[in-house]
Amino acid sequence: MKVDKQLRAAARLYAVQALFQMEAADEGMETVRQQFWSHRFGAETEDGEMQEADTDLFDAILSTAVERQAKIDQMTNHALDARWPIARIDPTLRAIFRAAGAELVSLGTPPKVVINEYVEITRDFSDDEKQAKFANAVLDAVAKTITPS
């Protein structure tokens, strides 16, 4: 159903934003999670209404990304050039890789869906198509380590 797909897409975008906020503001998961629940999902703003989201998926991505961050970062590092470990990657891309990694590692989302969704999120944050291609390559490599074809 189209509505469900939109709710899942919004949950993924919010999860990336939440992971970025946790790192940038040095805030804990529960604090950020509550902020999103209270001030994002369907909230009214000056610019209109914020997108509703699949809150269960948002929570699952966020908690898995935090709980399994070391494993996700390790897998991402293996997909990156040794001279550019995840710690040197743009914080937005780091949040994208962690959210996508959470879905790949624990949530059972098909790799093709994960890659497509998070490449689109990368495009939402950057007009540079090189960023999207980079995200695609890294996520593809990570997915292959989890589910070798």
Coordinates of N, CA and C in Angstrom, one line a residue:
M1 N 0.9 -1.2 0.0 CA 0.0 0.0 0.0 C 0.9 1.2 0.0
K2 N 0.5 2.2 -0.8 CA 1.3 3.4 -0.9 C 1.5 4.2 0.4
V3 N 0.5 4.3 1.2 CA 0.6 5.0 2.4 C 1.6 4.4 3.3
D4 N 1.6 3.0 3.4 CA 2.6 2.3 4.3 C 4.0 2.6 3.8
K5 N 4.2 2.6 2.5 CA 5.5 2.9 1.9 C 6.0 4.3 2.3
Q6 N 5.1 5.3 2.3 CA 5.4 6.6 2.6 C 5.7 6.7 4.1
L7 N 5.0 6.0 4.9 CA 5.2 6.0 6.4 C 6.6 5.4 6.7
R8 N 7.0 4.3 6.0 CA 8.3 3.7 6.2 C 9.4 4.6 5.7
A9 N 9.2 5.3 4.6 CA 10.2 6.2 4.1 C 10.4 7.4 5.0
A10 N 9.3 7.9 5.6 CA 9.4 9.0 6.6 C 10.2 8.5 7.9
A11 N 9.9 7.2 8.3 CA 10.5 6.7 9.5 C 12.0 6.6 9.2
R12 N 12.4 6.2 8.0 CA 13.9 6.1 7.7 C 14.5 7.5 7.7
L13 N 13.9 8.4 7.1 CA 14.4 9.8 7.1 C 14.6 10.3 8.5
Y14 N 13.5 10.2 9.3 CA 13.6 10.6 10.7 C 14.6 9.9 11.5
A15 N 14.8 8.6 11.3 CA 15.9 7.8 12.0 C 17.3 8.4 11.6
V16 N 17.5 8.7 10.4 CA 18.8 9.3 10.0 C 18.9 10.7 10.7
Q17 N 17.9 11.5 10.7 CA 18.0 12.8 11.4 C 18.2 12.6 12.9
A18 N 17.6 11.6 13.5 CA 17.8 11.4 14.9 C 19.2 10.9 15.2
L19 N 19.7 10.0 14.4 CA 21.1 9.6 14.6 C 22.1 10.7 14.5
F20 N 21.8 11.5 13.5 CA 22.7 12.7 13.3 C 22.6 13.6 14.5
Q21 N 21.4 13.9 15.0 CA 21.2 14.8 16.1 C 21.9 14.2 17.4
M22 N 21.8 12.9 17.6 CA 22.4 12.3 18.7 C 23.9 12.6 18.7
E23 N 24.5 12.4 17.6 CA 26.0 12.6 17.5 C 26.3 14.1 17.6
A24 N 25.6 14.9 16.8 CA 26.0 16.4 16.7 C 25.7 17.1 18.1
A25 N 24.7 16.7 18.8 CA 24.3 17.4 20.0 C 24.8 16.6 21.2
D26 N 25.4 15.4 21.0 CA 25.8 14.5 22.1 C 24.6 14.3 23.0
E27 N 23.5 13.9 22.5 CA 22.3 13.6 23.2 C 22.1 12.1 23.2
G28 N 21.4 11.5 24.2 CA 21.1 10.1 24.3 C 20.0 9.7 23.4
M29 N 19.9 8.5 23.2 CA 18.8 7.9 22.3 C 17.4 8.3 22.8
E30 N 17.2 8.0 24.1 CA 15.8 8.3 24.7 C 15.4 9.7 24.6
T31 N 16.4 10.6 24.8 CA 16.1 12.1 24.7 C 15.6 12.4 23.3
V32 N 16.4 12.0 22.4 CA 16.1 12.3 21.0 C 14.9 11.6 20.5
R33 N 14.7 10.4 20.9 CA 13.5 9.6 20.5 C 12.3 10.4 21.0
Q34 N 12.3 10.8 22.3 CA 11.1 11.5 22.8 C 10.9 12.9 22.0
Q35 N 11.9 13.5 21.7 CA 11.8 14.8 20.9 C 11.1 14.5 19.6
F36 N 11.5 13.4 18.9 CA 10.8 13.1 17.6 C 9.4 12.7 17.8
W37 N 9.1 11.9 18.9 CA 7.7 11.5 19.1 C 6.9 12.8 19.5
S38 N 7.4 13.7 20.2 CA 6.6 14.9 20.7 C 6.6 16.0 19.6
H39 N 7.6 16.2 18.8 CA 7.7 17.4 18.0 C 7.9 17.1 16.5
R40 N 7.9 15.9 16.1 CA 8.0 15.6 14.6 C 6.9 14.9 14.0
F41 N 6.5 13.8 14.5 CA 5.5 12.9 13.9 C 4.2 13.6 13.9
G42 N 3.8 14.1 12.7 CA 2.5 14.8 12.5 C 2.4 16.1 13.2
A43 N 3.4 16.7 13.7 CA 3.3 17.9 14.4 C 3.0 19.1 13.5
E44 N 2.3 20.1 14.0 CA 2.0 21.3 13.3 C 3.2 22.3 13.4
T45 N 3.6 22.9 12.3 CA 4.7 23.9 12.4 C 4.3 25.1 11.6
E46 N 5.1 26.1 11.6 CA 4.8 27.3 10.8 C 4.7 27.0 9.3
D47 N 5.4 26.0 8.9 CA 5.5 25.6 7.5 C 4.4 24.6 7.1
G48 N 3.6 24.2 8.0 CA 2.6 23.2 7.8 C 2.8 22.0 8.7
E49 N 2.2 20.9 8.3 CA 2.3 19.7 9.1 C 3.5 18.8 8.8
M50 N 4.1 18.3 9.8 CA 5.2 17.4 9.6 C 4.7 16.0 9.1
Q51 N 5.4 15.3 8.4 CA 5.0 13.9 7.9 C 4.8 13.0 9.0
E52 N 3.8 12.2 9.0 CA 3.6 11.1 9.9 C 4.6 10.0 9.5
A53 N 4.9 9.1 10.4 CA 5.9 8.0 10.1 C 5.5 6.7 10.7
D54 N 6.1 5.6 10.3 CA 5.9 4.3 10.9 C 6.8 4.4 12.2
T55 N 6.1 4.6 13.3 CA 6.9 4.8 14.5 C 7.6 3.6 15.0
D56 N 7.0 2.4 14.7 CA 7.6 1.1 15.1 C 8.9 1.0 14.3
L57 N 8.9 1.3 13.0 CA 10.1 1.2 12.2 C 11.2 2.2 12.7
F58 N 10.7 3.4 13.0 CA 11.6 4.4 13.5 C 12.3 3.9 14.8
D59 N 11.5 3.4 15.7 CA 12.1 3.0 17.0 C 13.1 1.8 16.8
A60 N 12.7 0.9 15.9 CA 13.5 -0.3 15.6 C 14.9 0.1 15.0
I61 N 14.8 1.0 14.0 CA 16.1 1.5 13.4 C 17.0 2.2 14.4
L62 N 16.4 3.1 15.2 CA 17.1 3.8 16.1 C 17.8 2.9 17.2
S63 N 17.0 2.1 17.8 CA 17.5 1.2 18.9 C 18.6 0.2 18.3
T64 N 18.3 -0.3 17.1 CA 19.3 -1.3 16.6 C 20.6 -0.6 16.2
A65 N 20.4 0.6 15.6 CA 21.6 1.4 15.2 C 22.5 1.7 16.4
V66 N 21.9 2.0 17.5 CA 22.6 2.3 18.8 C 23.2 1.0 19.4
E67 N 22.4 0.0 19.5 CA 22.8 -1.2 20.1 C 23.9 -2.0 19.3
R68 N 23.8 -1.9 18.0 CA 24.7 -2.6 17.2 C 25.7 -1.7 16.4
Q69 N 25.9 -0.5 16.9 CA 26.7 0.5 16.2 C 28.1 0.0 16.0
A70 N 28.8 -0.7 16.9 CA 30.1 -1.2 16.7 C 30.2 -2.1 15.5
K71 N 29.3 -3.1 15.4 CA 29.2 -4.0 14.3 C 28.9 -3.3 13.0
I72 N 28.0 -2.4 13.0 CA 27.6 -1.7 11.8 C 28.8 -0.9 11.3
D73 N 29.4 -0.2 12.2 CA 30.6 0.7 11.9 C 31.7 -0.2 11.3
Q74 N 31.9 -1.4 11.9 CA 33.0 -2.3 11.5 C 32.7 -2.7 10.0
M75 N 31.5 -3.1 9.8 CA 31.1 -3.6 8.4 C 31.2 -2.4 7.4
T76 N 30.8 -1.2 7.8 CA 31.0 -0.1 7.0 C 32.4 0.2 6.7
N77 N 33.3 0.2 7.7 CA 34.7 0.4 7.5 C 35.3 -0.5 6.5
H78 N 34.8 -1.8 6.5 CA 35.4 -2.8 5.5 C 35.0 -2.4 4.1
A79 N 33.9 -1.7 4.0 CA 33.4 -1.2 2.6 C 34.1 0.1 2.2
L80 N 34.7 0.8 3.1 CA 35.3 2.1 2.8 C 36.8 1.9 2.5
D81 N 37.4 2.9 1.9 CA 38.8 2.9 1.7 C 39.5 3.0 3.0
A82 N 40.6 2.3 3.3 CA 41.2 2.3 4.6 C 41.7 3.7 5.0
R83 N 41.9 4.6 4.0 CA 42.3 6.0 4.4 C 41.1 6.8 4.8
W84 N 39.9 6.3 4.6 CA 38.7 7.1 4.9 C 37.8 6.2 5.8
P85 N 38.2 5.9 7.0 CA 37.3 5.1 7.9 C 36.0 5.9 8.2
I86 N 35.1 5.3 8.8 CA 33.8 5.9 9.0 C 33.9 7.1 9.9
A87 N 34.9 7.2 10.8 CA 35.1 8.4 11.6 C 35.4 9.6 10.8
R88 N 35.9 9.5 9.6 CA 36.3 10.6 8.7 C 35.2 11.0 7.8
I89 N 34.1 10.1 7.7 CA 33.0 10.4 6.8 C 32.1 11.5 7.3
D90 N 31.5 12.2 6.4 CA 30.5 13.2 6.7 C 29.5 12.7 7.7
P91 N 29.2 13.4 8.8 CA 28.3 12.9 9.8 C 26.9 12.5 9.3
T92 N 26.4 13.2 8.2 CA 25.1 12.8 7.6 C 25.2 11.4 7.0
L93 N 26.3 11.2 6.3 CA 26.5 9.9 5.7 C 26.7 8.8 6.7
R94 N 27.4 9.2 7.8 CA 27.6 8.2 8.9 C 26.2 7.8 9.5
A95 N 25.3 8.8 9.6 CA 24.0 8.5 10.1 C 23.2 7.6 9.1
I96 N 23.4 7.9 7.9 CA 22.7 7.1 6.8 C 23.2 5.6 6.8
F97 N 24.6 5.5 6.9 CA 25.1 4.1 7.0 C 24.7 3.4 8.2
R98 N 24.6 4.0 9.3 CA 24.2 3.4 10.6 C 22.7 3.0 10.5
A99 N 21.9 3.8 10.0 CA 20.4 3.5 9.9 C 20.3 2.3 8.9
A100 N 20.9 2.4 7.8 CA 20.8 1.4 6.8 C 21.4 0.1 7.3
G101 N 22.5 0.2 8.0 CA 23.1 -1.0 8.6 C 22.2 -1.7 9.6
A102 N 21.5 -0.9 10.4 CA 20.5 -1.5 11.3 C 19.5 -2.3 10.6
E103 N 19.0 -1.8 9.5 CA 18.0 -2.6 8.8 C 18.6 -3.8 8.2
L104 N 19.8 -3.7 7.7 CA 20.4 -4.9 7.0 C 20.8 -5.9 8.0
V105 N 21.3 -5.5 9.2 CA 21.8 -6.5 10.2 C 20.7 -7.2 11.0
S106 N 19.7 -6.4 11.4 CA 18.7 -7.0 12.3 C 17.2 -7.0 11.9
L107 N 16.9 -6.1 11.0 CA 15.4 -5.9 10.8 C 14.8 -6.7 9.6
G108 N 15.7 -7.4 8.9 CA 15.2 -8.3 7.8 C 14.7 -7.6 6.6
T109 N 14.9 -6.3 6.4 CA 14.5 -5.6 5.2 C 15.4 -6.1 4.1
P110 N 14.8 -6.4 2.9 CA 15.6 -6.8 1.8 C 16.7 -5.8 1.4
P111 N 17.9 -6.3 1.1 CA 19.0 -5.4 0.8 C 18.7 -4.4 -0.3
K112 N 18.0 -4.8 -1.3 CA 17.7 -3.9 -2.5 C 16.8 -2.7 -2.0
V113 N 15.9 -3.0 -1.1 CA 15.0 -2.0 -0.6 C 15.8 -1.0 0.3
V114 N 16.7 -1.6 1.2 CA 17.5 -0.7 2.0 C 18.4 0.2 1.2
I115 N 19.1 -0.4 0.2 CA 20.0 0.4 -0.6 C 19.2 1.5 -1.3
N116 N 18.1 1.2 -2.0 CA 17.3 2.2 -2.7 C 16.8 3.3 -1.8
E117 N 16.3 2.9 -0.7 CA 15.7 3.9 0.3 C 16.8 4.9 0.8
Y118 N 17.9 4.3 1.2 CA 18.9 5.2 1.8 C 19.7 6.0 0.7
V119 N 19.8 5.5 -0.5 CA 20.4 6.3 -1.6 C 19.5 7.5 -1.8
E120 N 18.1 7.3 -1.8 CA 17.2 8.4 -1.9 C 17.4 9.4 -0.8
I121 N 17.5 8.9 0.4 CA 17.7 9.8 1.6 C 19.0 10.6 1.4
T122 N 20.1 10.0 0.8 CA 21.3 10.7 0.6 C 21.1 11.8 -0.4
R123 N 20.3 11.5 -1.4 CA 19.9 12.6 -2.4 C 19.1 13.7 -1.8
D124 N 18.3 13.4 -0.8 CA 17.6 14.4 0.0 C 18.5 15.4 0.7
F125 N 19.7 14.9 1.1 CA 20.6 15.8 1.8 C 21.7 16.4 0.9
S126 N 21.8 15.9 -0.3 CA 22.9 16.4 -1.1 C 22.5 16.4 -2.6
D127 N 22.8 17.5 -3.3 CA 22.5 17.6 -4.7 C 23.6 17.0 -5.5
D128 N 24.7 16.6 -4.9 CA 25.9 16.0 -5.5 C 25.6 14.5 -5.8
E129 N 25.4 14.2 -7.0 CA 25.1 12.8 -7.4 C 26.3 11.8 -7.0
K130 N 27.5 12.4 -6.8 CA 28.6 11.5 -6.4 C 28.4 11.0 -5.0
Q131 N 27.7 11.8 -4.2 CA 27.4 11.3 -2.8 C 26.4 10.1 -2.9
A132 N 25.4 10.2 -3.7 CA 24.5 9.1 -3.9 C 25.1 7.8 -4.4
K133 N 26.0 8.0 -5.4 CA 26.8 6.9 -5.9 C 27.7 6.3 -4.9
F134 N 28.3 7.1 -4.1 CA 29.2 6.6 -3.0 C 28.4 5.8 -2.0
A135 N 27.2 6.4 -1.6 CA 26.4 5.7 -0.6 C 25.9 4.3 -1.2
N136 N 25.5 4.3 -2.5 CA 25.1 3.1 -3.1 C 26.2 2.1 -3.1
A137 N 27.4 2.4 -3.4 CA 28.6 1.5 -3.4 C 28.8 1.0 -2.0
V138 N 28.9 1.8 -1.1 CA 29.1 1.4 0.3 C 28.0 0.5 0.8
L139 N 26.8 0.9 0.6 CA 25.7 0.0 1.1 C 25.6 -1.3 0.4
D140 N 25.9 -1.3 -0.9 CA 26.0 -2.6 -1.6 C 27.0 -3.5 -1.1
A141 N 28.2 -2.9 -0.8 CA 29.3 -3.8 -0.2 C 28.9 -4.3 1.2
V142 N 28.3 -3.5 2.0 CA 27.9 -3.9 3.3 C 26.8 -5.0 3.2
A143 N 25.9 -4.8 2.3 CA 24.8 -5.8 2.1 C 25.4 -7.1 1.7
K144 N 26.4 -7.1 0.8 CA 27.0 -8.4 0.4 C 27.8 -9.1 1.5
T145 N 28.3 -8.4 2.5 CA 28.9 -9.0 3.6 C 27.9 -9.7 4.5
I146 N 26.7 -9.2 4.5 CA 25.6 -9.8 5.3 C 24.9 -10.9 4.6
T147 N 24.6 -10.7 3.3 CA 23.9 -11.7 2.5 C 24.6 -11.9 1.2
P148 N 25.7 -12.7 1.3 CA 26.5 -12.9 0.0 C 25.6 -13.6 -1.0
S149 N 25.7 -13.1 -2.3 CA 24.9 -13.7 -3.3 C 25.6 -14.9 -4.0

